[in-house]
């Protein structure tokens, strides 16, 4: 069965883009690139959902009464609005890199800070590490 190239890269080109030297014992074919891109896309989606949950958690645990509801529902709604208008692949006013990258990092950093502020430092560390891992693989896999 023939394997299809992902993003116009064959296995050698994909391996080279990830820093694998020609003649190396490491192999990286197009099927592996496809699987890695899919995994990184899945990680990104999970991070986006976690960021929404983190902002909601922060909002509901930061204040009391009406302000609690305003922050608990408003913070994730604000993130979803910014994401939907400017960052998502089908955004009507999609901003381009590097502004989009900095906006994404700012949103994810706000979610990490929200968890830390809500006395969930371990969750903040896990979310921050997941964001860093996603960004580490985004550029070599040509997902920007």
PDB file of C-alpha atoms in Angstrom:
ATOM      1  CA  UNK A   1       0.000   0.000   0.000  1.00  0.00           C
ATOM      2  CA  UNK A   2       1.433   3.353  -0.996  1.00  0.00           C
ATOM      3  CA  UNK A   3       1.746   6.010   1.658  1.00  0.00           C
ATOM      4  CA  UNK A   4       0.703   9.511   0.774  1.00  0.00           C
ATOM      5  CA  UNK A   5       2.870  12.519   1.443  1.00  0.00           C
ATOM      6  CA  UNK A   6       1.648  15.006   4.030  1.00  0.00           C
ATOM      7  CA  UNK A   7       1.910  18.700   3.303  1.00  0.00           C
ATOM      8  CA  UNK A   8       3.866  18.007   0.127  1.00  0.00           C
ATOM      9  CA  UNK A   9       6.721  16.399   2.070  1.00  0.00           C
ATOM     10  CA  UNK A  10       8.002  12.908   1.480  1.00  0.00           C
ATOM     11  CA  UNK A  11       9.504  10.946   4.357  1.00  0.00           C
ATOM     12  CA  UNK A  12      13.036  12.258   3.799  1.00  0.00           C
ATOM     13  CA  UNK A  13      11.915  15.887   3.545  1.00  0.00           C
ATOM     14  CA  UNK A  14       9.776  15.561   6.675  1.00  0.00           C
ATOM     15  CA  UNK A  15      12.630  13.956   8.566  1.00  0.00           C
ATOM     16  CA  UNK A  16      15.025  16.691   7.461  1.00  0.00           C
ATOM     17  CA  UNK A  17      12.588  19.380   8.570  1.00  0.00           C
ATOM     18  CA  UNK A  18      12.546  17.771  12.023  1.00  0.00           C
ATOM     19  CA  UNK A  19      16.338  17.731  12.226  1.00  0.00           C
ATOM     20  CA  UNK A  20      16.943  14.087  11.318  1.00  0.00           C
ATOM     21  CA  UNK A  21      20.194  13.871   9.382  1.00  0.00           C
ATOM     22  CA  UNK A  22      20.480  11.962   6.101  1.00  0.00           C
ATOM     23  CA  UNK A  23      21.983   8.552   6.746  1.00  0.00           C
ATOM     24  CA  UNK A  24      20.706   8.537  10.314  1.00  0.00           C
ATOM     25  CA  UNK A  25      19.214   5.381  11.763  1.00  0.00           C
ATOM     26  CA  UNK A  26      16.111   7.379  12.634  1.00  0.00           C
ATOM     27  CA  UNK A  27      13.322   7.143  10.109  1.00  0.00           C
ATOM     28  CA  UNK A  28      10.413   9.457   9.605  1.00  0.00           C
ATOM     29  CA  UNK A  29       8.070   8.712   6.745  1.00  0.00           C
ATOM     30  CA  UNK A  30       4.992  10.580   5.608  1.00  0.00           C
ATOM     31  CA  UNK A  31       2.628   8.339   7.559  1.00  0.00           C
ATOM     32  CA  UNK A  32       4.516   9.202  10.739  1.00  0.00           C
ATOM     33  CA  UNK A  33       4.273  12.916   9.876  1.00  0.00           C
ATOM     34  CA  UNK A  34       0.537  12.569   9.323  1.00  0.00           C
ATOM     35  CA  UNK A  35       0.125  10.811  12.669  1.00  0.00           C
ATOM     36  CA  UNK A  36       2.255  13.367  14.482  1.00  0.00           C
ATOM     37  CA  UNK A  37       0.272  16.242  12.980  1.00  0.00           C
ATOM     38  CA  UNK A  38      -2.981  14.577  13.974  1.00  0.00           C
ATOM     39  CA  UNK A  39      -1.694  14.010  17.509  1.00  0.00           C
ATOM     40  CA  UNK A  40      -0.516  17.628  17.769  1.00  0.00           C
ATOM     41  CA  UNK A  41      -3.892  18.851  16.482  1.00  0.00           C
ATOM     42  CA  UNK A  42      -5.596  16.704  19.114  1.00  0.00           C
ATOM     43  CA  UNK A  43      -3.315  18.109  21.795  1.00  0.00           C
ATOM     44  CA  UNK A  44      -4.108  21.641  20.668  1.00  0.00           C
ATOM     45  CA  UNK A  45      -7.857  20.997  20.819  1.00  0.00           C
ATOM     46  CA  UNK A  46      -7.484  19.537  24.316  1.00  0.00           C
ATOM     47  CA  UNK A  47      -5.466  22.606  25.367  1.00  0.00           C
ATOM     48  CA  UNK A  48      -8.166  24.918  23.996  1.00  0.00           C
ATOM     49  CA  UNK A  49     -10.851  23.081  25.980  1.00  0.00           C
ATOM     50  CA  UNK A  50      -8.673  23.090  29.104  1.00  0.00           C
ATOM     51  CA  UNK A  51      -8.102  26.825  28.718  1.00  0.00           C
ATOM     52  CA  UNK A  52     -11.868  27.407  28.611  1.00  0.00           C
ATOM     53  CA  UNK A  53     -12.328  25.210  31.674  1.00  0.00           C
ATOM     54  CA  UNK A  54      -9.463  26.932  33.507  1.00  0.00           C
ATOM     55  CA  UNK A  55     -10.952  30.371  32.923  1.00  0.00           C
ATOM     56  CA  UNK A  56     -14.384  29.184  34.060  1.00  0.00           C
ATOM     57  CA  UNK A  57     -12.892  27.551  37.162  1.00  0.00           C
ATOM     58  CA  UNK A  58     -10.991  30.720  37.986  1.00  0.00           C
ATOM     59  CA  UNK A  59     -14.063  32.882  37.543  1.00  0.00           C
ATOM     60  CA  UNK A  60     -16.275  30.750  39.741  1.00  0.00           C
ATOM     61  CA  UNK A  61     -13.619  30.486  42.472  1.00  0.00           C
ATOM     62  CA  UNK A  62     -12.414  34.090  42.492  1.00  0.00           C
ATOM     63  CA  UNK A  63     -15.497  35.980  43.628  1.00  0.00           C
ATOM     64  CA  UNK A  64     -18.938  35.503  45.152  1.00  0.00           C
ATOM     65  CA  UNK A  65     -22.452  36.326  44.103  1.00  0.00           C
ATOM     66  CA  UNK A  66     -23.160  37.967  40.778  1.00  0.00           C
ATOM     67  CA  UNK A  67     -19.498  38.726  40.098  1.00  0.00           C
ATOM     68  CA  UNK A  68     -18.758  35.016  40.391  1.00  0.00           C
ATOM     69  CA  UNK A  69     -21.237  34.267  37.622  1.00  0.00           C
ATOM     70  CA  UNK A  70     -20.013  37.172  35.527  1.00  0.00           C
ATOM     71  CA  UNK A  71     -16.397  36.006  35.704  1.00  0.00           C
ATOM     72  CA  UNK A  72     -17.191  32.280  35.561  1.00  0.00           C
ATOM     73  CA  UNK A  73     -19.182  32.621  32.372  1.00  0.00           C
ATOM     74  CA  UNK A  74     -17.662  35.812  30.967  1.00  0.00           C
ATOM     75  CA  UNK A  75     -13.984  34.824  30.977  1.00  0.00           C
ATOM     76  CA  UNK A  76     -14.403  31.660  28.871  1.00  0.00           C
ATOM     77  CA  UNK A  77     -16.935  33.443  26.662  1.00  0.00           C
ATOM     78  CA  UNK A  78     -14.424  36.237  26.023  1.00  0.00           C
ATOM     79  CA  UNK A  79     -11.742  33.671  25.145  1.00  0.00           C
ATOM     80  CA  UNK A  80     -14.084  31.780  22.830  1.00  0.00           C
ATOM     81  CA  UNK A  81     -15.107  35.024  21.120  1.00  0.00           C
ATOM     82  CA  UNK A  82     -11.524  36.126  20.492  1.00  0.00           C
ATOM     83  CA  UNK A  83     -10.597  32.627  19.338  1.00  0.00           C
ATOM     84  CA  UNK A  84     -13.575  32.332  17.017  1.00  0.00           C
ATOM     85  CA  UNK A  85     -13.184  35.781  15.481  1.00  0.00           C
ATOM     86  CA  UNK A  86      -9.425  35.978  15.057  1.00  0.00           C
ATOM     87  CA  UNK A  87      -7.598  32.657  15.541  1.00  0.00           C
ATOM     88  CA  UNK A  88      -9.690  29.690  14.415  1.00  0.00           C
ATOM     89  CA  UNK A  89      -9.069  28.308  10.922  1.00  0.00           C
ATOM     90  CA  UNK A  90     -12.456  29.573   9.702  1.00  0.00           C
ATOM     91  CA  UNK A  91     -12.322  32.907  11.523  1.00  0.00           C
ATOM     92  CA  UNK A  92     -13.955  35.780   9.612  1.00  0.00           C
ATOM     93  CA  UNK A  93     -11.099  38.139  10.541  1.00  0.00           C
ATOM     94  CA  UNK A  94      -8.220  35.709  10.944  1.00  0.00           C
ATOM     95  CA  UNK A  95      -5.032  37.454  11.997  1.00  0.00           C
ATOM     96  CA  UNK A  96      -1.717  36.331  10.555  1.00  0.00           C
ATOM     97  CA  UNK A  97       1.487  35.237  12.215  1.00  0.00           C
ATOM     98  CA  UNK A  98       3.327  36.465  14.222  1.00  0.00           C
ATOM     99  CA  UNK A  99       0.397  38.396  15.765  1.00  0.00           C
ATOM    100  CA  UNK A 100      -1.727  35.233  15.842  1.00  0.00           C
ATOM    101  CA  UNK A 101       1.033  33.306  17.612  1.00  0.00           C
ATOM    102  CA  UNK A 102       1.413  35.999  20.273  1.00  0.00           C
ATOM    103  CA  UNK A 103      -2.368  36.146  20.742  1.00  0.00           C
ATOM    104  CA  UNK A 104      -2.544  32.380  21.221  1.00  0.00           C
ATOM    105  CA  UNK A 105       0.315  32.453  23.710  1.00  0.00           C
ATOM    106  CA  UNK A 106      -1.359  35.304  25.607  1.00  0.00           C
ATOM    107  CA  UNK A 107      -4.632  33.370  25.825  1.00  0.00           C
ATOM    108  CA  UNK A 108      -2.926  30.183  26.974  1.00  0.00           C
ATOM    109  CA  UNK A 109      -0.802  32.158  29.448  1.00  0.00           C
ATOM    110  CA  UNK A 110      -3.976  33.739  30.856  1.00  0.00           C
ATOM    111  CA  UNK A 111      -5.433  30.273  31.384  1.00  0.00           C
ATOM    112  CA  UNK A 112      -2.252  29.081  33.121  1.00  0.00           C
ATOM    113  CA  UNK A 113      -2.229  32.215  35.301  1.00  0.00           C
ATOM    114  CA  UNK A 114      -5.922  31.701  36.100  1.00  0.00           C
ATOM    115  CA  UNK A 115      -5.225  28.207  37.391  1.00  0.00           C
ATOM    116  CA  UNK A 116      -2.303  29.450  39.456  1.00  0.00           C
ATOM    117  CA  UNK A 117      -4.436  32.261  40.881  1.00  0.00           C
ATOM    118  CA  UNK A 118      -7.202  29.782  41.745  1.00  0.00           C
ATOM    119  CA  UNK A 119      -4.719  27.809  43.887  1.00  0.00           C
ATOM    120  CA  UNK A 120      -4.225  25.034  41.347  1.00  0.00           C
ATOM    121  CA  UNK A 121      -0.471  25.324  40.689  1.00  0.00           C
ATOM    122  CA  UNK A 122      -0.041  21.691  39.610  1.00  0.00           C
ATOM    123  CA  UNK A 123      -2.750  22.030  36.992  1.00  0.00           C
ATOM    124  CA  UNK A 124      -1.166  25.307  35.869  1.00  0.00           C
ATOM    125  CA  UNK A 125       2.177  23.540  35.413  1.00  0.00           C
ATOM    126  CA  UNK A 126       0.560  20.682  33.474  1.00  0.00           C
ATOM    127  CA  UNK A 127      -1.318  23.084  31.197  1.00  0.00           C
ATOM    128  CA  UNK A 128       1.795  25.204  30.661  1.00  0.00           C
ATOM    129  CA  UNK A 129       3.836  22.098  29.814  1.00  0.00           C
ATOM    130  CA  UNK A 130       1.169  20.925  27.359  1.00  0.00           C
ATOM    131  CA  UNK A 131       1.203  24.334  25.647  1.00  0.00           C
ATOM    132  CA  UNK A 132       5.003  24.259  25.443  1.00  0.00           C
ATOM    133  CA  UNK A 133       4.969  20.727  24.004  1.00  0.00           C
ATOM    134  CA  UNK A 134       2.342  21.706  21.432  1.00  0.00           C
ATOM    135  CA  UNK A 135       4.367  24.731  20.330  1.00  0.00           C
ATOM    136  CA  UNK A 136       7.563  22.654  20.258  1.00  0.00           C
ATOM    137  CA  UNK A 137       6.030  20.372  17.623  1.00  0.00           C
ATOM    138  CA  UNK A 138       4.015  23.008  15.736  1.00  0.00           C
ATOM    139  CA  UNK A 139       6.921  24.533  13.834  1.00  0.00           C
ATOM    140  CA  UNK A 140       8.815  21.376  12.769  1.00  0.00           C
ATOM    141  CA  UNK A 141       5.535  19.842  11.566  1.00  0.00           C
ATOM    142  CA  UNK A 142       4.782  22.983   9.517  1.00  0.00           C
ATOM    143  CA  UNK A 143       1.458  23.592  11.237  1.00  0.00           C
ATOM    144  CA  UNK A 144       1.800  27.390  11.217  1.00  0.00           C
TER     145      UNK A 144
END
